[in-house]
């Protein structure tokens, strides 16, 4: 059964729904839980020289680190074994990389409903892409 769970976590409402689902599963199975936030390098902040200013990246890294720390703290307050991870890159690649590295049995992520087909096409879906590449089972938590 699931002994290690990886939660792709971003602190959004959908992410918090996934966190609660993950906590329920971790409680029932006494599973070790890992939260991962993936920081994308935003293409809009590249300068003419082709790099992102260090202060912009550091500010974003700090914001994401705080989000992960908050999620880990919530789980630990509930008595769960929880660890936080921060990666930089494409979400699907980083989720799969860490899942394989840790040997997780289950990946949990939230679902953000897209408002239109164009939005789904333009932004893509981490969940759908993850289905093709994940090294383990996936649970997609959907809020009400």
PDB file of C-alpha atoms in Angstrom:
ATOM      1  CA  UNK A   1       0.000   0.000   0.000  1.00  0.00           C
ATOM      2  CA  UNK A   2       0.995   3.637  -0.162  1.00  0.00           C
ATOM      3  CA  UNK A   3       3.839   4.317   2.285  1.00  0.00           C
ATOM      4  CA  UNK A   4       5.257   7.456   0.652  1.00  0.00           C
ATOM      5  CA  UNK A   5       3.116  10.198  -0.846  1.00  0.00           C
ATOM      6  CA  UNK A   6       4.239  13.172  -2.919  1.00  0.00           C
ATOM      7  CA  UNK A   7       1.933  16.195  -2.945  1.00  0.00           C
ATOM      8  CA  UNK A   8       2.482  18.747  -5.698  1.00  0.00           C
ATOM      9  CA  UNK A   9       1.619  21.846  -3.666  1.00  0.00           C
ATOM     10  CA  UNK A  10       1.285  25.495  -4.589  1.00  0.00           C
ATOM     11  CA  UNK A  11      -0.760  26.929  -1.724  1.00  0.00           C
ATOM     12  CA  UNK A  12      -3.781  27.735  -3.913  1.00  0.00           C
ATOM     13  CA  UNK A  13      -7.323  26.796  -2.927  1.00  0.00           C
ATOM     14  CA  UNK A  14      -7.035  23.714  -5.149  1.00  0.00           C
ATOM     15  CA  UNK A  15      -3.693  22.899  -3.571  1.00  0.00           C
ATOM     16  CA  UNK A  16      -5.182  23.110  -0.095  1.00  0.00           C
ATOM     17  CA  UNK A  17      -7.969  20.707  -1.130  1.00  0.00           C
ATOM     18  CA  UNK A  18      -5.243  18.315  -2.290  1.00  0.00           C
ATOM     19  CA  UNK A  19      -3.384  18.845   1.004  1.00  0.00           C
ATOM     20  CA  UNK A  20      -6.480  17.791   2.968  1.00  0.00           C
ATOM     21  CA  UNK A  21      -6.981  14.719   0.750  1.00  0.00           C
ATOM     22  CA  UNK A  22      -3.315  13.868   1.167  1.00  0.00           C
ATOM     23  CA  UNK A  23      -3.556  14.252   4.950  1.00  0.00           C
ATOM     24  CA  UNK A  24      -6.543  11.880   5.073  1.00  0.00           C
ATOM     25  CA  UNK A  25      -4.678   9.241   3.080  1.00  0.00           C
ATOM     26  CA  UNK A  26      -1.468   9.710   5.069  1.00  0.00           C
ATOM     27  CA  UNK A  27      -3.429   9.293   8.294  1.00  0.00           C
ATOM     28  CA  UNK A  28      -5.180   6.112   7.177  1.00  0.00           C
ATOM     29  CA  UNK A  29      -2.014   4.530   5.794  1.00  0.00           C
ATOM     30  CA  UNK A  30       0.526   6.072   8.175  1.00  0.00           C
ATOM     31  CA  UNK A  31       2.388   7.268   5.110  1.00  0.00           C
ATOM     32  CA  UNK A  32       5.364   9.589   4.900  1.00  0.00           C
ATOM     33  CA  UNK A  33       4.363  12.752   3.045  1.00  0.00           C
ATOM     34  CA  UNK A  34       6.502  14.980   0.846  1.00  0.00           C
ATOM     35  CA  UNK A  35       5.314  18.365  -0.432  1.00  0.00           C
ATOM     36  CA  UNK A  36       6.856  19.704  -3.626  1.00  0.00           C
ATOM     37  CA  UNK A  37       6.540  23.172  -5.097  1.00  0.00           C
ATOM     38  CA  UNK A  38       7.990  23.784  -8.534  1.00  0.00           C
ATOM     39  CA  UNK A  39       9.216  27.228  -9.427  1.00  0.00           C
ATOM     40  CA  UNK A  40       9.008  27.981 -13.122  1.00  0.00           C
ATOM     41  CA  UNK A  41      11.373  30.525 -14.605  1.00  0.00           C
ATOM     42  CA  UNK A  42       8.896  33.095 -15.975  1.00  0.00           C
ATOM     43  CA  UNK A  43       9.735  33.904 -19.587  1.00  0.00           C
ATOM     44  CA  UNK A  44       8.426  37.461 -19.233  1.00  0.00           C
ATOM     45  CA  UNK A  45      11.222  38.486 -16.875  1.00  0.00           C
ATOM     46  CA  UNK A  46      14.134  37.595 -19.106  1.00  0.00           C
ATOM     47  CA  UNK A  47      16.234  40.604 -19.929  1.00  0.00           C
ATOM     48  CA  UNK A  48      17.961  41.386 -23.204  1.00  0.00           C
ATOM     49  CA  UNK A  49      21.081  39.675 -21.866  1.00  0.00           C
ATOM     50  CA  UNK A  50      19.070  36.461 -21.447  1.00  0.00           C
ATOM     51  CA  UNK A  51      18.932  36.051 -17.685  1.00  0.00           C
ATOM     52  CA  UNK A  52      16.522  36.596 -14.837  1.00  0.00           C
ATOM     53  CA  UNK A  53      17.641  39.106 -12.199  1.00  0.00           C
ATOM     54  CA  UNK A  54      18.770  37.368  -9.012  1.00  0.00           C
ATOM     55  CA  UNK A  55      16.471  39.473  -6.830  1.00  0.00           C
ATOM     56  CA  UNK A  56      13.387  38.446  -8.827  1.00  0.00           C
ATOM     57  CA  UNK A  57      14.286  34.770  -8.582  1.00  0.00           C
ATOM     58  CA  UNK A  58      15.189  35.009  -4.900  1.00  0.00           C
ATOM     59  CA  UNK A  59      11.917  36.793  -4.045  1.00  0.00           C
ATOM     60  CA  UNK A  60       9.932  34.100  -5.862  1.00  0.00           C
ATOM     61  CA  UNK A  61      11.973  31.318  -4.262  1.00  0.00           C
ATOM     62  CA  UNK A  62      11.315  32.802  -0.805  1.00  0.00           C
ATOM     63  CA  UNK A  63       7.562  33.092  -1.460  1.00  0.00           C
ATOM     64  CA  UNK A  64       7.392  29.486  -2.627  1.00  0.00           C
ATOM     65  CA  UNK A  65       9.543  28.260   0.281  1.00  0.00           C
ATOM     66  CA  UNK A  66       7.117  29.935   2.717  1.00  0.00           C
ATOM     67  CA  UNK A  67       4.185  28.220   0.982  1.00  0.00           C
ATOM     68  CA  UNK A  68       5.844  24.822   1.330  1.00  0.00           C
ATOM     69  CA  UNK A  69       6.835  25.499   4.941  1.00  0.00           C
ATOM     70  CA  UNK A  70       3.216  26.436   5.760  1.00  0.00           C
ATOM     71  CA  UNK A  71       1.920  23.204   4.201  1.00  0.00           C
ATOM     72  CA  UNK A  72       4.505  21.076   6.014  1.00  0.00           C
ATOM     73  CA  UNK A  73       3.688  22.836   9.302  1.00  0.00           C
ATOM     74  CA  UNK A  74      -0.031  22.081   8.875  1.00  0.00           C
ATOM     75  CA  UNK A  75       0.707  18.402   8.356  1.00  0.00           C
ATOM     76  CA  UNK A  76       3.191  18.179  11.209  1.00  0.00           C
ATOM     77  CA  UNK A  77       0.724  19.891  13.563  1.00  0.00           C
ATOM     78  CA  UNK A  78      -1.643  17.045  12.738  1.00  0.00           C
ATOM     79  CA  UNK A  79       1.013  14.528  13.699  1.00  0.00           C
ATOM     80  CA  UNK A  80       2.031  13.560  10.175  1.00  0.00           C
ATOM     81  CA  UNK A  81       5.539  12.811   8.945  1.00  0.00           C
ATOM     82  CA  UNK A  82       6.022  15.592   6.365  1.00  0.00           C
ATOM     83  CA  UNK A  83       8.929  17.045   4.398  1.00  0.00           C
ATOM     84  CA  UNK A  84       9.139  19.999   2.015  1.00  0.00           C
ATOM     85  CA  UNK A  85      10.937  20.226  -1.324  1.00  0.00           C
ATOM     86  CA  UNK A  86      11.475  23.082  -3.759  1.00  0.00           C
ATOM     87  CA  UNK A  87      12.488  22.560  -7.376  1.00  0.00           C
ATOM     88  CA  UNK A  88      13.050  24.860 -10.327  1.00  0.00           C
ATOM     89  CA  UNK A  89      11.926  23.786 -13.792  1.00  0.00           C
ATOM     90  CA  UNK A  90       8.933  22.278 -15.552  1.00  0.00           C
ATOM     91  CA  UNK A  91       6.355  20.888 -13.092  1.00  0.00           C
ATOM     92  CA  UNK A  92       5.809  17.491 -14.728  1.00  0.00           C
ATOM     93  CA  UNK A  93       9.533  16.810 -15.063  1.00  0.00           C
ATOM     94  CA  UNK A  94      10.274  17.848 -11.486  1.00  0.00           C
ATOM     95  CA  UNK A  95       7.332  15.942  -9.995  1.00  0.00           C
ATOM     96  CA  UNK A  96       8.369  12.752 -11.822  1.00  0.00           C
ATOM     97  CA  UNK A  97      12.034  13.232 -10.940  1.00  0.00           C
ATOM     98  CA  UNK A  98      11.361  13.606  -7.209  1.00  0.00           C
ATOM     99  CA  UNK A  99       8.750  10.819  -7.190  1.00  0.00           C
ATOM    100  CA  UNK A 100      11.300   8.415  -8.677  1.00  0.00           C
ATOM    101  CA  UNK A 101      14.113   9.684  -6.446  1.00  0.00           C
ATOM    102  CA  UNK A 102      12.059   9.220  -3.270  1.00  0.00           C
ATOM    103  CA  UNK A 103      10.361   6.020  -4.413  1.00  0.00           C
ATOM    104  CA  UNK A 104       6.872   7.357  -3.720  1.00  0.00           C
ATOM    105  CA  UNK A 105       3.806   5.169  -4.179  1.00  0.00           C
ATOM    106  CA  UNK A 106       1.303   7.956  -4.848  1.00  0.00           C
ATOM    107  CA  UNK A 107       1.342  11.462  -6.290  1.00  0.00           C
ATOM    108  CA  UNK A 108      -1.441  13.822  -5.178  1.00  0.00           C
ATOM    109  CA  UNK A 109      -2.268  17.102  -6.886  1.00  0.00           C
ATOM    110  CA  UNK A 110      -5.114  19.572  -7.008  1.00  0.00           C
ATOM    111  CA  UNK A 111      -7.169  20.359 -10.080  1.00  0.00           C
ATOM    112  CA  UNK A 112      -7.796  23.888 -11.268  1.00  0.00           C
ATOM    113  CA  UNK A 113     -10.802  23.978 -13.570  1.00  0.00           C
ATOM    114  CA  UNK A 114      -9.991  25.733 -16.815  1.00  0.00           C
ATOM    115  CA  UNK A 115     -12.651  28.113 -18.063  1.00  0.00           C
ATOM    116  CA  UNK A 116     -12.351  27.311 -21.753  1.00  0.00           C
ATOM    117  CA  UNK A 117     -10.860  24.898 -24.243  1.00  0.00           C
ATOM    118  CA  UNK A 118      -8.427  27.615 -25.338  1.00  0.00           C
ATOM    119  CA  UNK A 119      -7.243  28.029 -21.759  1.00  0.00           C
ATOM    120  CA  UNK A 120      -6.684  24.279 -21.381  1.00  0.00           C
ATOM    121  CA  UNK A 121      -4.827  24.157 -24.689  1.00  0.00           C
ATOM    122  CA  UNK A 122      -2.673  27.225 -24.000  1.00  0.00           C
ATOM    123  CA  UNK A 123      -1.746  26.469 -20.395  1.00  0.00           C
ATOM    124  CA  UNK A 124      -1.766  22.695 -20.667  1.00  0.00           C
ATOM    125  CA  UNK A 125      -2.616  20.391 -17.827  1.00  0.00           C
ATOM    126  CA  UNK A 126      -0.033  19.132 -15.381  1.00  0.00           C
ATOM    127  CA  UNK A 127      -2.387  16.293 -14.398  1.00  0.00           C
ATOM    128  CA  UNK A 128      -2.871  15.034 -17.938  1.00  0.00           C
ATOM    129  CA  UNK A 129       0.830  15.292 -18.773  1.00  0.00           C
ATOM    130  CA  UNK A 130       1.679  13.557 -15.510  1.00  0.00           C
ATOM    131  CA  UNK A 131      -0.499  10.571 -16.452  1.00  0.00           C
ATOM    132  CA  UNK A 132       1.883   9.803 -19.309  1.00  0.00           C
ATOM    133  CA  UNK A 133       5.086  10.048 -17.283  1.00  0.00           C
ATOM    134  CA  UNK A 134       4.436   9.337 -13.605  1.00  0.00           C
ATOM    135  CA  UNK A 135       6.323   6.416 -12.051  1.00  0.00           C
ATOM    136  CA  UNK A 136       3.390   5.608  -9.729  1.00  0.00           C
ATOM    137  CA  UNK A 137      -0.332   6.123  -9.145  1.00  0.00           C
ATOM    138  CA  UNK A 138      -1.859   9.613  -9.191  1.00  0.00           C
ATOM    139  CA  UNK A 139      -4.735  11.100  -7.210  1.00  0.00           C
ATOM    140  CA  UNK A 140      -6.258  14.314  -8.524  1.00  0.00           C
ATOM    141  CA  UNK A 141      -8.180  16.122  -5.784  1.00  0.00           C
ATOM    142  CA  UNK A 142     -11.123  18.170  -7.023  1.00  0.00           C
ATOM    143  CA  UNK A 143     -12.708  20.803  -4.779  1.00  0.00           C
ATOM    144  CA  UNK A 144     -16.408  21.540  -4.664  1.00  0.00           C
TER     145      UNK A 144
END
